[in-house]
Coordinates of C-alpha atoms in Angstrom, one line a residue:
A1 CA -163.1 20.3 -60.6
L2 CA -161.8 18.2 -63.4
V3 CA -160.2 20.4 -66.1
D4 CA -159.5 19.3 -69.7
G5 CA -158.6 21.4 -72.7
P6 CA -158.4 19.0 -75.7
C7 CA -157.8 21.7 -78.3
S8 CA -155.8 24.1 -76.2
G9 CA -153.1 21.8 -74.9
V10 CA -154.3 21.6 -71.3
R11 CA -154.1 18.0 -70.1
R12 CA -156.8 16.5 -68.0
Q13 CA -156.2 17.2 -64.3
A14 CA -157.9 18.0 -61.0
M15 CA -157.8 21.7 -60.1
P16 CA -159.4 23.6 -57.2
F17 CA -162.0 26.2 -58.1
K18 CA -159.9 28.9 -56.3
C19 CA -157.3 28.6 -59.0
M20 CA -159.7 29.0 -61.9
Q21 CA -161.6 31.8 -63.6
L22 CA -164.8 30.3 -65.1
T23 CA -166.3 31.4 -68.3
D24 CA -169.9 31.1 -69.6
F25 CA -169.0 28.3 -72.0
V26 CA -170.6 25.0 -71.0
L27 CA -170.2 21.6 -72.8
K28 CA -172.6 18.7 -72.4
F29 CA -171.1 15.2 -72.5
P30 CA -171.5 12.1 -70.3
H31 CA -169.8 11.7 -67.0
S32 CA -166.2 10.3 -67.2
A33 CA -166.1 10.8 -71.0
R34 CA -162.9 10.1 -72.8
Q35 CA -160.8 13.0 -74.1
K36 CA -161.9 12.2 -77.7
H37 CA -165.6 12.8 -76.8
V38 CA -164.7 16.0 -75.0
Q39 CA -162.8 17.2 -78.1
V40 CA -165.7 16.4 -80.4
A41 CA -168.1 18.4 -78.1
W42 CA -165.5 21.2 -78.0
E43 CA -165.2 21.4 -81.8
K44 CA -169.0 21.0 -82.2
E45 CA -169.7 24.1 -80.0
N46 CA -166.8 26.1 -81.6
I47 CA -165.4 27.0 -78.2
N48 CA -162.1 28.4 -79.6
E49 CA -163.9 30.8 -81.9
K50 CA -166.3 31.9 -79.2
W51 CA -163.3 32.5 -76.9
T52 CA -161.4 34.6 -79.4
G53 CA -164.5 36.8 -79.7
T54 CA -164.7 37.6 -76.0
R55 CA -163.4 40.9 -74.5
W56 CA -161.3 38.9 -72.1
A57 CA -159.4 37.2 -74.9
K58 CA -158.9 40.4 -76.7
K59 CA -157.6 42.1 -73.6
I60 CA -155.1 39.3 -73.1
E61 CA -154.0 39.5 -76.7
A62 CA -153.6 43.3 -76.5
R63 CA -151.5 42.9 -73.3
E64 CA -149.2 40.4 -75.0
K65 CA -148.9 42.6 -78.1
K66 CA -148.0 45.6 -76.0
A67 CA -145.4 43.5 -74.1
K68 CA -143.7 42.5 -77.4
M69 CA -143.4 46.1 -78.6
T70 CA -140.0 47.5 -79.3
D71 CA -138.8 51.0 -78.3
F72 CA -139.4 52.3 -81.8
D73 CA -143.0 50.8 -81.8
R74 CA -143.7 52.6 -78.5
Y75 CA -142.4 55.8 -80.0
K76 CA -144.7 55.4 -83.1
V77 CA -147.7 54.8 -80.8
M78 CA -146.8 57.9 -78.8
K79 CA -146.6 60.1 -81.9
A80 CA -149.9 58.7 -83.2
K81 CA -151.6 59.5 -79.9
K82 CA -150.2 63.0 -79.9
M83 CA -151.5 63.6 -83.4
R84 CA -154.9 62.2 -82.6
N85 CA -155.2 64.3 -79.5
R86 CA -154.1 67.4 -81.4
I87 CA -156.9 66.8 -84.0
I88 CA -159.5 66.2 -81.3
K89 CA -158.4 69.4 -79.4
H90 CA -158.6 71.4 -82.6
E91 CA -162.2 70.1 -83.4
V92 CA -163.4 70.7 -79.8
K93 CA -162.1 74.3 -79.9
K94 CA -163.9 74.8 -83.3
L95 CA -167.2 73.5 -81.8
Q96 CA -166.7 75.7 -78.7
K97 CA -166.3 78.8 -80.8
Q98 CA -169.4 78.0 -82.8
S99 CA -171.5 77.4 -79.7
S100 CA -170.2 80.7 -78.1
K101 CA -171.2 82.7 -81.2
K102 CA -174.7 81.2 -81.2
A103 CA -175.3 82.0 -77.6

């Protein structure tokens, strides 16, 4: 397959399908179109905005953000999770008490 990413910095090259993960985004342009025409079609269809809205892109961004975390950031996340779980546990116990009184 011929791969080209005019707005993402990927230069035009041949690549086997085994090494790719395809998305649902499809561009229509003539066979053997120049990179300028591909870029116009890319921008017309707003592929970059569509990509950033996908779960796949969000997962990649979250993974990168997590990898860049410092030790103190990980500590803050741990404390926030503990606090959230404590609040949830407290509310669940309240609801269990109410349901046991009604029954």
